[in-house]
Amino acid sequence: MPSISEREYREIEAANASHNTPVVLIHGLWLLPSSWANWVDFFTQAGYAPLTPDWPDDPETVEAARANPGVLAKKTLKQIADHTTEIVNALDRRPVLIGHSTGGLLAEMLAGQGLSAATVAIDPGIFRGVLPLPASVLKAAGPFLVNPLTRDRAITLTFDQFTYGWANALDDKEARKLYDNFHVAGSGLALMQMGNANLNPWTEAKVDTKSPDRGPLLFIDGEKDHTVPWAIANAAYKRQKRNPSVTEIVKMPNRGHSLTIDHAWQEVAETALDFVQRSV
């Protein structure tokens, strides 16, 4: 049964009617599609057709998500990937995929299936075979991963947890602003699937890094990211670099996990756009 919402249909129809290259922006845990608003304007002005898919059952607004956080629980990586694939398959042209955090992992998963003209994975989540677990990751996610109740819950970060994992490179005023404007609960199940990717041989956190149809791929990672530190992004890059297609990595100085939504988001978007323009 098709799971595409009316809002998503409108984006698909607009992208197909424009005849411009679609750019599918995939959000990660603890955000909603609306977090890409600045990126939508940026890529539209650059001559592309951006789309912002939901995860299954995503509320339309931050306020609605906070009023009913339970709806965000129990979403699996496969469910989200299947829904995003449905949208990609409804497009007339093979799109560019850009994802942040878990969205970056999903972009890699779809690229491995040959669904992407070019891919940008920003602070991407862990997949099976990416082994480093720096201390900052254990501090940010470890308490959730060792709690068996996490699996069935929608996890809301406290402001202190958000500041450490996302906004550690920002001042307190901007950290609070981002928390108030963007943060929503996230699927504990998806978090555990990534956290246990190297322990569960049947994990859904898998990427076909050898696919000859993968296409060009850029990793972007924040130098000060506590949630997806450089060691994790670089390990994923080294695995993807074995692919015959172009694989690049960029470290953004003095940036944390909030780099797609904070004051300097445009610097990241320009880095992604430069790669897309060179690749498609």
mmCIF file with all atom_site columns, C-alpha atoms in Angstrom, residues 14-90:
data_model
loop_
_atom_site.group_PDB
_atom_site.id
_atom_site.type_symbol
_atom_site.label_atom_id
_atom_site.label_alt_id
_atom_site.label_comp_id
_atom_site.label_asym_id
_atom_site.label_entity_id
_atom_site.label_seq_id
_atom_site.pdbx_PDB_ins_code
_atom_site.Cartn_x
_atom_site.Cartn_y
_atom_site.Cartn_z
_atom_site.occupancy
_atom_site.B_iso_or_equiv
_atom_site.pdbx_formal_charge
_atom_site.auth_seq_id
_atom_site.auth_comp_id
_atom_site.auth_asym_id
_atom_site.auth_atom_id
_atom_site.pdbx_PDB_model_num
ATOM 1  C CA . ALA A 1 14 ? 6.480  19.779 -8.485  1.00 0.00 ? 14 ALA A CA 1
ATOM 2  C CA . ALA A 1 15 ? 9.856  18.088 -8.946  1.00 0.00 ? 15 ALA A CA 1
ATOM 3  C CA . ASN A 1 16 ? 8.691  16.130 -12.003 1.00 0.00 ? 16 ASN A CA 1
ATOM 4  C CA . ALA A 1 17 ? 7.016  19.198 -13.545 1.00 0.00 ? 17 ALA A CA 1
ATOM 5  C CA . SER A 1 18 ? 10.148 21.319 -13.078 1.00 0.00 ? 18 SER A CA 1
ATOM 6  C CA . HIS A 1 19 ? 12.361 18.955 -15.096 1.00 0.00 ? 19 HIS A CA 1
ATOM 7  C CA . ASN A 1 20 ? 15.153 19.956 -12.689 1.00 0.00 ? 20 ASN A CA 1
ATOM 8  C CA . THR A 1 21 ? 17.319 17.401 -10.917 1.00 0.00 ? 21 THR A CA 1
ATOM 9  C CA . PRO A 1 22 ? 15.524 16.302 -7.736  1.00 0.00 ? 22 PRO A CA 1
ATOM 10 C CA . VAL A 1 23 ? 17.386 16.612 -4.445  1.00 0.00 ? 23 VAL A CA 1
ATOM 11 C CA . VAL A 1 24 ? 15.938 14.372 -1.729  1.00 0.00 ? 24 VAL A CA 1
ATOM 12 C CA . LEU A 1 25 ? 16.778 15.713 1.743   1.00 0.00 ? 25 LEU A CA 1
ATOM 13 C CA . ILE A 1 26 ? 16.528 12.948 4.382   1.00 0.00 ? 26 ILE A CA 1
ATOM 14 C CA . HIS A 1 27 ? 16.361 13.997 8.006   1.00 0.00 ? 27 HIS A CA 1
ATOM 15 C CA . GLY A 1 28 ? 17.784 12.045 10.916  1.00 0.00 ? 28 GLY A CA 1
ATOM 16 C CA . LEU A 1 29 ? 16.738 11.163 14.451  1.00 0.00 ? 29 LEU A CA 1
ATOM 17 C CA . TRP A 1 30 ? 15.350 13.979 16.589  1.00 0.00 ? 30 TRP A CA 1
ATOM 18 C CA . LEU A 1 31 ? 14.384 16.246 13.669  1.00 0.00 ? 31 LEU A CA 1
ATOM 19 C CA . LEU A 1 32 ? 11.493 16.589 11.208  1.00 0.00 ? 32 LEU A CA 1
ATOM 20 C CA . PRO A 1 33 ? 11.442 17.366 7.453   1.00 0.00 ? 33 PRO A CA 1
ATOM 21 C CA . SER A 1 34 ? 10.857 21.034 8.290   1.00 0.00 ? 34 SER A CA 1
ATOM 22 C CA . SER A 1 35 ? 14.429 21.213 9.576   1.00 0.00 ? 35 SER A CA 1
ATOM 23 C CA . TRP A 1 36 ? 15.525 21.372 5.903   1.00 0.00 ? 36 TRP A CA 1
ATOM 24 C CA . ALA A 1 37 ? 13.614 24.611 5.168   1.00 0.00 ? 37 ALA A CA 1
ATOM 25 C CA . ASN A 1 38 ? 16.748 26.686 4.548   1.00 0.00 ? 38 ASN A CA 1
ATOM 26 C CA . TRP A 1 39 ? 18.196 23.943 2.350   1.00 0.00 ? 39 TRP A CA 1
ATOM 27 C CA . VAL A 1 40 ? 15.011 23.761 0.286   1.00 0.00 ? 40 VAL A CA 1
ATOM 28 C CA . ASP A 1 41 ? 15.279 27.479 -0.543  1.00 0.00 ? 41 ASP A CA 1
ATOM 29 C CA . PHE A 1 42 ? 19.017 27.155 -1.199  1.00 0.00 ? 42 PHE A CA 1
ATOM 30 C CA . PHE A 1 43 ? 18.749 24.255 -3.646  1.00 0.00 ? 43 PHE A CA 1
ATOM 31 C CA . THR A 1 44 ? 15.678 25.723 -5.344  1.00 0.00 ? 44 THR A CA 1
ATOM 32 C CA . GLN A 1 45 ? 17.613 28.934 -6.038  1.00 0.00 ? 45 GLN A CA 1
ATOM 33 C CA . ALA A 1 46 ? 20.492 26.819 -7.364  1.00 0.00 ? 46 ALA A CA 1
ATOM 34 C CA . GLY A 1 47 ? 18.174 25.273 -9.980  1.00 0.00 ? 47 GLY A CA 1
ATOM 35 C CA . TYR A 1 48 ? 17.303 21.970 -8.335  1.00 0.00 ? 48 TYR A CA 1
ATOM 36 C CA . ALA A 1 49 ? 13.995 20.449 -7.197  1.00 0.00 ? 49 ALA A CA 1
ATOM 37 C CA . PRO A 1 50 ? 14.264 19.644 -3.465  1.00 0.00 ? 50 PRO A CA 1
ATOM 38 C CA . LEU A 1 51 ? 12.002 17.193 -1.632  1.00 0.00 ? 51 LEU A CA 1
ATOM 39 C CA . THR A 1 52 ? 11.795 16.508 2.110   1.00 0.00 ? 52 THR A CA 1
ATOM 40 C CA . PRO A 1 53 ? 10.363 13.032 2.781   1.00 0.00 ? 53 PRO A CA 1
ATOM 41 C CA . ASP A 1 54 ? 8.819  12.123 6.102   1.00 0.00 ? 54 ASP A CA 1
ATOM 42 C CA . TRP A 1 55 ? 9.733  9.141  8.136   1.00 0.00 ? 55 TRP A CA 1
ATOM 43 C CA . PRO A 1 56 ? 6.560  7.019  8.492   1.00 0.00 ? 56 PRO A CA 1
ATOM 44 C CA . ASP A 1 57 ? 4.016  8.831  10.732  1.00 0.00 ? 57 ASP A CA 1
ATOM 45 C CA . ASP A 1 58 ? 6.100  12.010 11.057  1.00 0.00 ? 58 ASP A CA 1
ATOM 46 C CA . PRO A 1 59 ? 3.875  14.805 12.452  1.00 0.00 ? 59 PRO A CA 1
ATOM 47 C CA . GLU A 1 60 ? 3.808  17.949 10.326  1.00 0.00 ? 60 GLU A CA 1
ATOM 48 C CA . THR A 1 61 ? 5.075  20.310 13.024  1.00 0.00 ? 61 THR A CA 1
ATOM 49 C CA . VAL A 1 62 ? 7.407  20.299 16.008  1.00 0.00 ? 62 VAL A CA 1
ATOM 50 C CA . GLU A 1 63 ? 4.469  21.242 18.231  1.00 0.00 ? 63 GLU A CA 1
ATOM 51 C CA . ALA A 1 64 ? 2.438  18.244 17.023  1.00 0.00 ? 64 ALA A CA 1
ATOM 52 C CA . ALA A 1 65 ? 5.422  15.922 17.526  1.00 0.00 ? 65 ALA A CA 1
ATOM 53 C CA . ARG A 1 66 ? 5.891  17.128 21.091  1.00 0.00 ? 66 ARG A CA 1
ATOM 54 C CA . ALA A 1 67 ? 2.193  16.712 21.825  1.00 0.00 ? 67 ALA A CA 1
ATOM 55 C CA . ASN A 1 68 ? 2.278  13.062 20.731  1.00 0.00 ? 68 ASN A CA 1
ATOM 56 C CA . PRO A 1 69 ? 5.875  11.799 20.904  1.00 0.00 ? 69 PRO A CA 1
ATOM 57 C CA . GLY A 1 70 ? 4.793  8.153  21.005  1.00 0.00 ? 70 GLY A CA 1
ATOM 58 C CA . VAL A 1 71 ? 3.960  8.243  17.282  1.00 0.00 ? 71 VAL A CA 1
ATOM 59 C CA . LEU A 1 72 ? 7.699  8.526  16.583  1.00 0.00 ? 72 LEU A CA 1
ATOM 60 C CA . ALA A 1 73 ? 8.561  5.281  18.392  1.00 0.00 ? 73 ALA A CA 1
ATOM 61 C CA . LYS A 1 74 ? 9.334  1.875  16.848  1.00 0.00 ? 74 LYS A CA 1
ATOM 62 C CA . LYS A 1 75 ? 10.351 3.156  13.409  1.00 0.00 ? 75 LYS A CA 1
ATOM 63 C CA . THR A 1 76 ? 12.911 0.817  11.874  1.00 0.00 ? 76 THR A CA 1
ATOM 64 C CA . LEU A 1 77 ? 15.619 1.690  9.387   1.00 0.00 ? 77 LEU A CA 1
ATOM 65 C CA . LYS A 1 78 ? 13.990 -0.593 6.798   1.00 0.00 ? 78 LYS A CA 1
ATOM 66 C CA . GLN A 1 79 ? 10.600 1.079  7.195   1.00 0.00 ? 79 GLN A CA 1
ATOM 67 C CA . ILE A 1 80 ? 12.159 4.498  6.659   1.00 0.00 ? 80 ILE A CA 1
ATOM 68 C CA . ALA A 1 81 ? 14.315 3.293  3.762   1.00 0.00 ? 81 ALA A CA 1
ATOM 69 C CA . ASP A 1 82 ? 11.315 1.623  2.089   1.00 0.00 ? 82 ASP A CA 1
ATOM 70 C CA . HIS A 1 83 ? 9.259  4.811  2.367   1.00 0.00 ? 83 HIS A CA 1
ATOM 71 C CA . THR A 1 84 ? 12.074 6.956  0.967   1.00 0.00 ? 84 THR A CA 1
ATOM 72 C CA . THR A 1 85 ? 12.568 4.443  -1.860  1.00 0.00 ? 85 THR A CA 1
ATOM 73 C CA . GLU A 1 86 ? 8.886  4.738  -2.730  1.00 0.00 ? 86 GLU A CA 1
ATOM 74 C CA . ILE A 1 87 ? 9.330  8.485  -3.167  1.00 0.00 ? 87 ILE A CA 1
ATOM 75 C CA . VAL A 1 88 ? 12.524 8.096  -5.187  1.00 0.00 ? 88 VAL A CA 1
ATOM 76 C CA . ASN A 1 89 ? 10.784 5.623  -7.503  1.00 0.00 ? 89 ASN A CA 1
ATOM 77 C CA . ALA A 1 90 ? 7.955  8.118  -8.105  1.00 0.00 ? 90 ALA A CA 1
#
